mmCIF file of C-alpha atoms and ligand atoms in Angstrom:
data_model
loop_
_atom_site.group_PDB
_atom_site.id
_atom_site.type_symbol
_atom_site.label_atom_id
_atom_site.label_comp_id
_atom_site.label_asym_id
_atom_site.label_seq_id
_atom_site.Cartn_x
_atom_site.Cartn_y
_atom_site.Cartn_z
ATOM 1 C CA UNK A 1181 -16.056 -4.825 -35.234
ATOM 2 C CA UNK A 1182 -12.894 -6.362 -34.620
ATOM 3 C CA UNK A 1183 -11.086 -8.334 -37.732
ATOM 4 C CA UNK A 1184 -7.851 -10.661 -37.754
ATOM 5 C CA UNK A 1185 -6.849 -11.100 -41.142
ATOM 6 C CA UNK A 1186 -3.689 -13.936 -41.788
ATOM 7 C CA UNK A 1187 -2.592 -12.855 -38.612
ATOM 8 C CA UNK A 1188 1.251 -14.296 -37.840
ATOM 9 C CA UNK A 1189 3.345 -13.427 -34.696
ATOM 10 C CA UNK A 1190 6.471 -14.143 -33.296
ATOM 11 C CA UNK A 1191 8.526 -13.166 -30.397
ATOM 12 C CA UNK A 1192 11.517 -14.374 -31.144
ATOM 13 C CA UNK A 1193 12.773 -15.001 -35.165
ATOM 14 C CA UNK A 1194 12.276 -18.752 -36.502
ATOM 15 C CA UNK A 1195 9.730 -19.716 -33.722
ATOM 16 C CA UNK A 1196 5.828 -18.602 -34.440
ATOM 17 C CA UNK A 1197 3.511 -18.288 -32.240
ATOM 18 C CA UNK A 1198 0.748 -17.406 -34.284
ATOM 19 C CA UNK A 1199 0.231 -18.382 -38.235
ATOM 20 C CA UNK A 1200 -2.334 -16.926 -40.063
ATOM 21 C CA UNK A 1201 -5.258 -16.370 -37.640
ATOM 22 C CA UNK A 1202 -8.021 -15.016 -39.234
ATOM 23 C CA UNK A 1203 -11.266 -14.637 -37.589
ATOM 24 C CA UNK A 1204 -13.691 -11.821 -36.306
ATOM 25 C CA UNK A 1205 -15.773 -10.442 -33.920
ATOM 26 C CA UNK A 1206 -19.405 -8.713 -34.185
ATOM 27 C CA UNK A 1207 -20.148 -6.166 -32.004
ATOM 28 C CA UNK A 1208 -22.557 -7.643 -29.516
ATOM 29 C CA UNK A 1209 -21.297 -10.843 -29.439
ATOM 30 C CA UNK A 1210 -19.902 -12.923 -26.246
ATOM 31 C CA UNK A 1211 -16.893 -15.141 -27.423
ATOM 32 C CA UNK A 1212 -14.658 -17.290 -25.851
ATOM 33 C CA UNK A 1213 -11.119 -18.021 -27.482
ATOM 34 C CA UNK A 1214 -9.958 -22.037 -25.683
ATOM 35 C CA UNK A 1215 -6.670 -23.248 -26.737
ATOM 36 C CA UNK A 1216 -3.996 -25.526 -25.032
ATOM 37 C CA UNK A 1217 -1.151 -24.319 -22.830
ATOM 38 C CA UNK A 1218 1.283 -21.884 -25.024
ATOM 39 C CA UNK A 1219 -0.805 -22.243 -28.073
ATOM 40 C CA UNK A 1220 -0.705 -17.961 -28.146
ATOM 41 C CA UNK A 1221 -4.310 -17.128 -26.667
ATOM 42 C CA UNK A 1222 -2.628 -14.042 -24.724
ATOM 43 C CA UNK A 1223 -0.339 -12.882 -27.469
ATOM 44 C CA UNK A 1224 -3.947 -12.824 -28.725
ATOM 45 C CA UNK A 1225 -5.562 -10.847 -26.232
ATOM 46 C CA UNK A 1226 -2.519 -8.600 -26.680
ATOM 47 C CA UNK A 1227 -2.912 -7.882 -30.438
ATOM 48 C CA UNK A 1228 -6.704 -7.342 -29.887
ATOM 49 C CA UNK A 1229 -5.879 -3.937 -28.265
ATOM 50 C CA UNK A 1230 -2.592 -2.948 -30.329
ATOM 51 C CA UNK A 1231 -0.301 -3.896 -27.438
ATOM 52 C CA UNK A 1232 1.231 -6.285 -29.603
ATOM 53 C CA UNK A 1233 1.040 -5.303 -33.716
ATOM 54 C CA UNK A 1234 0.522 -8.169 -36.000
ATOM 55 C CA UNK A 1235 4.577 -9.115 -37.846
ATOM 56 C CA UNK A 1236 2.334 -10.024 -40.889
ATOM 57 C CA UNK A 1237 -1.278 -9.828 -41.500
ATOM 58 C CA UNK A 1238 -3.681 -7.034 -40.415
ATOM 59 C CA UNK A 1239 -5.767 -6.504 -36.687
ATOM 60 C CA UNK A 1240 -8.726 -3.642 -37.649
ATOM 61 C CA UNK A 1241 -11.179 -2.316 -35.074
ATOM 62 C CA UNK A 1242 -14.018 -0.835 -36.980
ATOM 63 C CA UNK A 1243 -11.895 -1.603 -40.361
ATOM 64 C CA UNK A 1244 -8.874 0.928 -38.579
ATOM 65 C CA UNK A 1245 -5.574 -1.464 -38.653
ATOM 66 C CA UNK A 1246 -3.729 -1.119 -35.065
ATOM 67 C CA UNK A 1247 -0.395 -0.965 -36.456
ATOM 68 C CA UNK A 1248 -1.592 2.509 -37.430
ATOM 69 C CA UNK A 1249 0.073 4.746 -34.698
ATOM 70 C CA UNK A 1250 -2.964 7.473 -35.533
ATOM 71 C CA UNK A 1251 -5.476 4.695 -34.104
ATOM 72 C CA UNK A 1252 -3.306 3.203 -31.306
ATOM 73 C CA UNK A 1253 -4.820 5.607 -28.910
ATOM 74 C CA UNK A 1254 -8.390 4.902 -29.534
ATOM 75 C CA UNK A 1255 -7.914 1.191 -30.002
ATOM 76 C CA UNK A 1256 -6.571 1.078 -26.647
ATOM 77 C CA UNK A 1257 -9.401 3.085 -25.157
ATOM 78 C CA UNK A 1258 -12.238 0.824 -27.333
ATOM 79 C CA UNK A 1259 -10.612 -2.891 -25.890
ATOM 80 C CA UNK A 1260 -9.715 -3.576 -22.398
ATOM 81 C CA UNK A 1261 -7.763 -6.256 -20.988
ATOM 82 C CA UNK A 1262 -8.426 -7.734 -17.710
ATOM 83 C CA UNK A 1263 -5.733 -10.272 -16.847
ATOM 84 C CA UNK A 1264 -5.232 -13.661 -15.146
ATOM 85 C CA UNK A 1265 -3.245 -12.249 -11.928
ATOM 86 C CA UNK A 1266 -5.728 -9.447 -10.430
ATOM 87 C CA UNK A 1267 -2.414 -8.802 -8.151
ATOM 88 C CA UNK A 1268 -0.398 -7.933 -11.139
ATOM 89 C CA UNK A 1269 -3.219 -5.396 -12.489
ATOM 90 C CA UNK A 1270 -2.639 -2.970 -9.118
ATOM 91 C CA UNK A 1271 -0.966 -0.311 -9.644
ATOM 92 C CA UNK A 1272 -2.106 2.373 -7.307
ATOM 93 C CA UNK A 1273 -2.824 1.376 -3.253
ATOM 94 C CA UNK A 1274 -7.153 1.950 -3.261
ATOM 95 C CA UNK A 1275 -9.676 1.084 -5.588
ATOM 96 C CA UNK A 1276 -10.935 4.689 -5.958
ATOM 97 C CA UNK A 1277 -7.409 5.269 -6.866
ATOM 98 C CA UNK A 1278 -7.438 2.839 -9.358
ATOM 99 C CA UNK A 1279 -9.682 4.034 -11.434
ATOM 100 C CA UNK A 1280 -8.889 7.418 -11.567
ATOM 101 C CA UNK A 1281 -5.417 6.665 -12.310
ATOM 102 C CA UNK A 1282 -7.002 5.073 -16.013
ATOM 103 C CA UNK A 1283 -9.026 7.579 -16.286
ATOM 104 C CA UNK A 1284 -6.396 10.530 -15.784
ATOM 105 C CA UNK A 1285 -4.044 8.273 -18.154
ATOM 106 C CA UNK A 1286 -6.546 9.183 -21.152
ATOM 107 C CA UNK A 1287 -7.149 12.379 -20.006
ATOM 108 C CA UNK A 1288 -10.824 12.220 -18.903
ATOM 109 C CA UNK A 1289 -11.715 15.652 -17.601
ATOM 110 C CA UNK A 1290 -11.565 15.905 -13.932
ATOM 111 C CA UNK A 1291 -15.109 17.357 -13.860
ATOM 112 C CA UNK A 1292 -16.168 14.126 -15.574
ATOM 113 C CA UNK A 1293 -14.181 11.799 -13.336
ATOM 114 C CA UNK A 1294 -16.252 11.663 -9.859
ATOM 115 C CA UNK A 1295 -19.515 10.451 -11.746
ATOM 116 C CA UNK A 1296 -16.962 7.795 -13.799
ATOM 117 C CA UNK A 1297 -15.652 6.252 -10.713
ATOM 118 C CA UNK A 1298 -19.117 6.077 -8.664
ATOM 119 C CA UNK A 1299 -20.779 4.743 -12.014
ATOM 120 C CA UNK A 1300 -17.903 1.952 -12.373
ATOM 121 C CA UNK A 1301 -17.932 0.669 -8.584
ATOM 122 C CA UNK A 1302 -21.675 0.526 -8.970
ATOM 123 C CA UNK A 1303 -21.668 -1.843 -12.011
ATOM 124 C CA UNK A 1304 -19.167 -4.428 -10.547
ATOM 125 C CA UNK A 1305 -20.899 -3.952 -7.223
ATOM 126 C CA UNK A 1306 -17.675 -2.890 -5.193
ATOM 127 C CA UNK A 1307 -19.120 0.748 -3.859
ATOM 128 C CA UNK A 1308 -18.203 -0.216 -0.263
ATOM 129 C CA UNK A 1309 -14.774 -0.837 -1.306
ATOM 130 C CA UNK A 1310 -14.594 2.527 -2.580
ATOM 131 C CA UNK A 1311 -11.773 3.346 -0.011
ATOM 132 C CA UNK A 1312 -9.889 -0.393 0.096
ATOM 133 C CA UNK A 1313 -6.707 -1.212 -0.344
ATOM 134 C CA UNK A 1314 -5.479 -3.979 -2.119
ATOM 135 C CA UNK A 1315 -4.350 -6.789 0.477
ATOM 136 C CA UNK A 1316 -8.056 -5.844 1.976
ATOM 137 C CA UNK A 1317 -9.631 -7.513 -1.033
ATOM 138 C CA UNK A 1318 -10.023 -11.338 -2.249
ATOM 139 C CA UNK A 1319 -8.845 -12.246 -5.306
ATOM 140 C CA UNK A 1320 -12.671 -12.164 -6.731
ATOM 141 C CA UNK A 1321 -12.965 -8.355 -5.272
ATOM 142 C CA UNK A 1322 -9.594 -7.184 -6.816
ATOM 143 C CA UNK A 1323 -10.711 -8.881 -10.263
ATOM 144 C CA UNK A 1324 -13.926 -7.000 -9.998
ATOM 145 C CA UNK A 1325 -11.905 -3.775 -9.215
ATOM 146 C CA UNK A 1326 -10.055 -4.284 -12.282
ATOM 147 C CA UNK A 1327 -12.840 -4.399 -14.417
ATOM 148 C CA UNK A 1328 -14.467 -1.161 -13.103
ATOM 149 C CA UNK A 1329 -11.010 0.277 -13.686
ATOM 150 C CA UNK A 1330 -11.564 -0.617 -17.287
ATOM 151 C CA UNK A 1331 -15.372 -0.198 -17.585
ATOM 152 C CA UNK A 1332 -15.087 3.565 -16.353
ATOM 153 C CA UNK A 1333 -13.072 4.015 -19.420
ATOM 154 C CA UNK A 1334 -15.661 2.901 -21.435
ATOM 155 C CA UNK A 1335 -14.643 0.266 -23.628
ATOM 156 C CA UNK A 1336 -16.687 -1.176 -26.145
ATOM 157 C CA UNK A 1337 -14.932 -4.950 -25.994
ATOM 158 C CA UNK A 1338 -13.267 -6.275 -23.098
ATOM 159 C CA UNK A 1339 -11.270 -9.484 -23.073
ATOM 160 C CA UNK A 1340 -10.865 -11.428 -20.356
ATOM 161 C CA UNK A 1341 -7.607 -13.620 -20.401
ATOM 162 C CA UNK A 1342 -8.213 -16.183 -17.929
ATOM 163 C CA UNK A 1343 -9.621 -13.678 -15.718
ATOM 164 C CA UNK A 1344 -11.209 -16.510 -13.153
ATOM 165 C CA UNK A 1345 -7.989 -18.778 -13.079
ATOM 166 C CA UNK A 1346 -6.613 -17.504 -9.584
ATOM 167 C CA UNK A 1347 -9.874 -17.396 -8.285
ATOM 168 C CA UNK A 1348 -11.884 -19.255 -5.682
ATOM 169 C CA UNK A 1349 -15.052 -20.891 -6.740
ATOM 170 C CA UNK A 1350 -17.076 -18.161 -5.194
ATOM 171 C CA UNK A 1351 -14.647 -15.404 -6.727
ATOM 172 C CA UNK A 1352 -14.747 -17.174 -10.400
ATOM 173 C CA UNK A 1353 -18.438 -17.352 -10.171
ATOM 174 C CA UNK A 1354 -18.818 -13.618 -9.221
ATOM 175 C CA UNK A 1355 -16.393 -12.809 -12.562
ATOM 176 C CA UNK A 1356 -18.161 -15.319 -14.408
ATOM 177 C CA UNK A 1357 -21.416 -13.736 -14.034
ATOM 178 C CA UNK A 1358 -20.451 -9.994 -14.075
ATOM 179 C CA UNK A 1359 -19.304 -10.672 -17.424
ATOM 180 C CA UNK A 1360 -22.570 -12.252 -18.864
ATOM 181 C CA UNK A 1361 -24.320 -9.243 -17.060
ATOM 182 C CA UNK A 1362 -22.085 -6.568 -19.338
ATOM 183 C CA UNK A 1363 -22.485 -8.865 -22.202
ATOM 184 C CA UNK A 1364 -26.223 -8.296 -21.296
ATOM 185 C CA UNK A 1365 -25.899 -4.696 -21.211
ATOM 186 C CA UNK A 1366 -24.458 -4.648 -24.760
ATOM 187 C CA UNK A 1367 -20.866 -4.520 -24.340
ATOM 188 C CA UNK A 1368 -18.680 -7.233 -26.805
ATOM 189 C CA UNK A 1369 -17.237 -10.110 -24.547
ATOM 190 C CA UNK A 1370 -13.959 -12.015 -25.534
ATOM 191 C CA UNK A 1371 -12.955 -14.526 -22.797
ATOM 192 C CA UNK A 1372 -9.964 -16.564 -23.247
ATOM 193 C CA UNK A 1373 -10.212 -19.398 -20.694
ATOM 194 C CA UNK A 1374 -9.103 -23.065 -19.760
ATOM 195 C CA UNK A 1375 -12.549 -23.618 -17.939
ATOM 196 C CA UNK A 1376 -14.202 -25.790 -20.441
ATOM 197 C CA UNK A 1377 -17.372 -25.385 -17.869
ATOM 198 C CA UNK A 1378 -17.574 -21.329 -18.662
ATOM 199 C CA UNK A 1379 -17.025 -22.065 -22.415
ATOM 200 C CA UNK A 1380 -21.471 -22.691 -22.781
ATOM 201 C CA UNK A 1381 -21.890 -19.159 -21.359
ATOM 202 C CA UNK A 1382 -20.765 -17.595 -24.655
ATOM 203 C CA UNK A 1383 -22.254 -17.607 -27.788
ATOM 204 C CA UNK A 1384 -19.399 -18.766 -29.698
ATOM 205 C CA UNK A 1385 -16.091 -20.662 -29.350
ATOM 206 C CA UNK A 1386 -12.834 -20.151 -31.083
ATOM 207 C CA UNK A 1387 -9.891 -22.742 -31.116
ATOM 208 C CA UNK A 1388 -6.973 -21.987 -31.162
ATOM 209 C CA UNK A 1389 -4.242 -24.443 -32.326
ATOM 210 C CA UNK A 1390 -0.688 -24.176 -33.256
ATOM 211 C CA UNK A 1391 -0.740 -20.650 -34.107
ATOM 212 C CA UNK A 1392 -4.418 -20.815 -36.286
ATOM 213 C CA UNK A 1393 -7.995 -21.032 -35.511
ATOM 214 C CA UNK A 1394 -8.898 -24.654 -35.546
ATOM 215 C CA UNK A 1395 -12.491 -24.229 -34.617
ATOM 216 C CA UNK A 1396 -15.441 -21.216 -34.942
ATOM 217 C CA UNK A 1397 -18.778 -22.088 -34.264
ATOM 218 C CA UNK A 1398 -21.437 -22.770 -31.166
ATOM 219 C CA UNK A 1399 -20.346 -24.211 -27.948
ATOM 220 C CA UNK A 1400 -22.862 -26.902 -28.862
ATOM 221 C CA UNK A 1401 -20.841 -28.063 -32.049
ATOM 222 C CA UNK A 1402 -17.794 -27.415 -30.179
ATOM 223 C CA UNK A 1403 -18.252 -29.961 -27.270
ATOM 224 C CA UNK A 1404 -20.362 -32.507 -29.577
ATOM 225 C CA UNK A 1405 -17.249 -32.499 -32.738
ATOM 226 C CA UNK A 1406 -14.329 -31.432 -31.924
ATOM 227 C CA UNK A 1407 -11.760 -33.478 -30.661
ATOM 228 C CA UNK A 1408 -11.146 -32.033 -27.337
ATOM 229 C CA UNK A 1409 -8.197 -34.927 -25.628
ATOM 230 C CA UNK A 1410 -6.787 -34.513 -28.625
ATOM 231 C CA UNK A 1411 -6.529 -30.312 -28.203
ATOM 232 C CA UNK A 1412 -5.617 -30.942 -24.073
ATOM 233 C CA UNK A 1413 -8.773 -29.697 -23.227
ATOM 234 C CA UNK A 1414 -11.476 -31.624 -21.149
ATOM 235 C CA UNK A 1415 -15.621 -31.932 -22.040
ATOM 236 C CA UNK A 1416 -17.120 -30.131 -19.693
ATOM 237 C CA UNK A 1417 -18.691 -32.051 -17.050
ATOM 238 C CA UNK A 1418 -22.175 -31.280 -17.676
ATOM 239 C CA UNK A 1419 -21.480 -32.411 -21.252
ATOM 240 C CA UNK A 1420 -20.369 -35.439 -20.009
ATOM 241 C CA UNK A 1421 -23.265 -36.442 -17.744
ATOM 242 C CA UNK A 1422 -25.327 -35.995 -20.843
ATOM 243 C CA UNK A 1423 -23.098 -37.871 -23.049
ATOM 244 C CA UNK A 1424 -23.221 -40.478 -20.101
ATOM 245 C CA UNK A 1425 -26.920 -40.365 -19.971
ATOM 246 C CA UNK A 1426 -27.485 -40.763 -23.495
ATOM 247 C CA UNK A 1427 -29.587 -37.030 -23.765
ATOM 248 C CA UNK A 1428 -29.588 -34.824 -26.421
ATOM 249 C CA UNK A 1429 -30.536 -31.075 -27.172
ATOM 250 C CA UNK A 1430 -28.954 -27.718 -26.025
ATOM 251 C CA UNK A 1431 -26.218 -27.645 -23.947
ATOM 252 C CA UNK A 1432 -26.353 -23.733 -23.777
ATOM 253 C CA UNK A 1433 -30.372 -23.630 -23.029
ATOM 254 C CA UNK A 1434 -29.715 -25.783 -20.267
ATOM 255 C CA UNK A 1435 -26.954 -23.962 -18.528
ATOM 256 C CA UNK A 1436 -28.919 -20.481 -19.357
ATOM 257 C CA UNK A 1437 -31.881 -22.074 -17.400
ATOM 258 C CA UNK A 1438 -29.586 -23.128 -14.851
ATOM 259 C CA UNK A 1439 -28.163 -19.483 -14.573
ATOM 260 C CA UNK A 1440 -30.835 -18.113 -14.568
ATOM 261 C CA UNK A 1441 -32.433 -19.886 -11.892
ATOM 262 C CA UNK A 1442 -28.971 -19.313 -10.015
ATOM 263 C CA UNK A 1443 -29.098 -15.458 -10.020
HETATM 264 N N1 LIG B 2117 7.226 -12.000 -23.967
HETATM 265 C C1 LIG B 2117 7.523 -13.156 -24.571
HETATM 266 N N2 LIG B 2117 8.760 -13.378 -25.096
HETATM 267 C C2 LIG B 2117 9.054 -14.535 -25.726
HETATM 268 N N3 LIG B 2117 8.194 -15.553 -25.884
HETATM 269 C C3 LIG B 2117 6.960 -15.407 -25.385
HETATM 270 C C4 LIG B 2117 6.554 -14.210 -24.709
HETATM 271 N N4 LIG B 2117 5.266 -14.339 -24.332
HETATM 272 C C5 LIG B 2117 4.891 -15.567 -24.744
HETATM 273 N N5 LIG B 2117 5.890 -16.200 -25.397
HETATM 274 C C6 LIG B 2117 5.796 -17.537 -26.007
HETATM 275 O O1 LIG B 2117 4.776 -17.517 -26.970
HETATM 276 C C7 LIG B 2117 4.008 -18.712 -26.937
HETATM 277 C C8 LIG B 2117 2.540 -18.403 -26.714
HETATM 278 O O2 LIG B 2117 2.387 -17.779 -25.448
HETATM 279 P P1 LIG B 2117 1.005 -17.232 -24.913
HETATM 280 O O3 LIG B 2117 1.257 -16.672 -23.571
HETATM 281 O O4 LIG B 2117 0.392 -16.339 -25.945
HETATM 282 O O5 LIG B 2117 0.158 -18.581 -24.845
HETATM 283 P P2 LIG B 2117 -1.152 -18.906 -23.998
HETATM 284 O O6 LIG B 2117 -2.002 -19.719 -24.893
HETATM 285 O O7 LIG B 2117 -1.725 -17.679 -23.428
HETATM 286 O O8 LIG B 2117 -0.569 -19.834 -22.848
HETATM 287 P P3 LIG B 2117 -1.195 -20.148 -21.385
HETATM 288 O O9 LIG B 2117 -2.235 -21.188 -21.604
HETATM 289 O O10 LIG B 2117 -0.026 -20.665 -20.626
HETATM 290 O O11 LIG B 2117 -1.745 -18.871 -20.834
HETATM 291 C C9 LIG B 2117 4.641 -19.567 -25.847
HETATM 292 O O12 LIG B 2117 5.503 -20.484 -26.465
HETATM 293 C C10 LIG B 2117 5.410 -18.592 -25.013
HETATM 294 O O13 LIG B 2117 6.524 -19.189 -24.428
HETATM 295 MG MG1 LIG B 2118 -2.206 -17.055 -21.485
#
């Protein structure tokens, strides 16, 4: 579905930010992209929806490169981006508002619109909000208002770029689960995050290091070889109980029981 071929990026000449990334992602699948501080996950994100066009190298979505200014349109329809700061994603004063404004922005016919933004409040559970403005919302409830904004425009990926960062634990878990519930519903999850605890509730994990991928594989593999103090990134701590406790087996199975049992 979505392909990075010997991806390279820079911002500014002589300093890279990303060198040769290659890697995809199958429709269906629930990914999440870990990486230390600076090491380009959101330059990432960005190139994932053409806001940011590969300097060498090719991004396709369904084999169509984004630097192709015919395809721009569609690639930014077919991958949202929810973002860290759900204060910086506000744009109009109500959450109705919100997601009309998207919708408008692509030109959704108005006849189509009502059903869009009832449909989208509904999946991210905010329908009493309908009518709320901004500073009435938590930082969970705005994030969640984001994503509707995005959902009613019907992507078919959404990445998530440390969406549950600002969040309380309540507002992160909320996020958290909302996306495994989409995931669930068919749509492609990417989330970039720093949480080493949400990393088991995808089915893969990409590394990123100095600019490449330095890791693809399960979250299992991930936490039992890689050398996370060495990337800056911590075990999680259910990994480390188990390491503690000498157990073996599934990591993931475990924490799907666990969610499960949870919601
Ligand atoms: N708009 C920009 N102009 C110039 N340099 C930038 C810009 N955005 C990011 N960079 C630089 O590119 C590198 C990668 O940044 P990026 O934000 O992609 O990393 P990140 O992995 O998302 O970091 P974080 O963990 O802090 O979110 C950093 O060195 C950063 O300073
Ligand atoms: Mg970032």
């Amino acid at each position: 579905m979505l392909e990075f071929d010997a991806v390279h990026f820079h911002y500014r000449k002589g300093r890279e930010v990303l060198r040769g990334a290659t890697f995809s992602v199958q429709a269906g699948e629930f990914v999440s992209i870990v990486g230390g501080n600076g090491s380009g996950k959101s330059t990432l994100a960005k190139l994932m929806n053409g806001l940011l066009i590969p300097r060498e190298g090719s991004v396709r979505l369904d084999g169509e490169p984004t630097s192709d200014p015919h395809h721009l349109q569609s690639v930014r329809r077919a991958v949202g981006l929810i973002f860290q700061n759900p204060d910086d994603q506000f744009i109009t004063t109500g959450v109705s508002d919100e997601i009309v404004f998207g919708l408008e922005n692509i030109r959704v016919p108005a006849a189509e619109i009502g059903e869009r933004v009832v449909r989208a409040l509904r999946a991210v559970r905010m329908e009493r909000y309908a009518d709320s403005a901004p500073h009435e919302l938590s930082g969970g409830q705005k994030q969640r208002a984001a994503i509707a904004a995005v959902l009613a425009m019907r992507p078919r990926l959404i990445v998530f770029d440390e969406a549950t960062s600002m969040l309380d634990p309540q507002g992160r878990a909320d996020v958290l689960q909302l996306m495994k519930e989409l995931h669930r519903q068919g749509l492609t999850v990417v989330q970039i995050t720093h949480y080493m605890d949400e990393v088991p509730a995808s089915d893969r994990v990409l590394l990123l290091d100095r600019g490449a991928i330095a890791f693809d594989g399960t979250p299992d593999d991930f936490f039992a070889s890689a050398d996370l103090e060495s990337y800056a990134l911590e075990k999680p701590f259910a990994v480390r109980v188990r390491e503690a406790l000498g157990l073996t087996g599934s990591l993931s199975d475990d924490w799907k029981e666990r969610a499960a049992s949870q919601w």
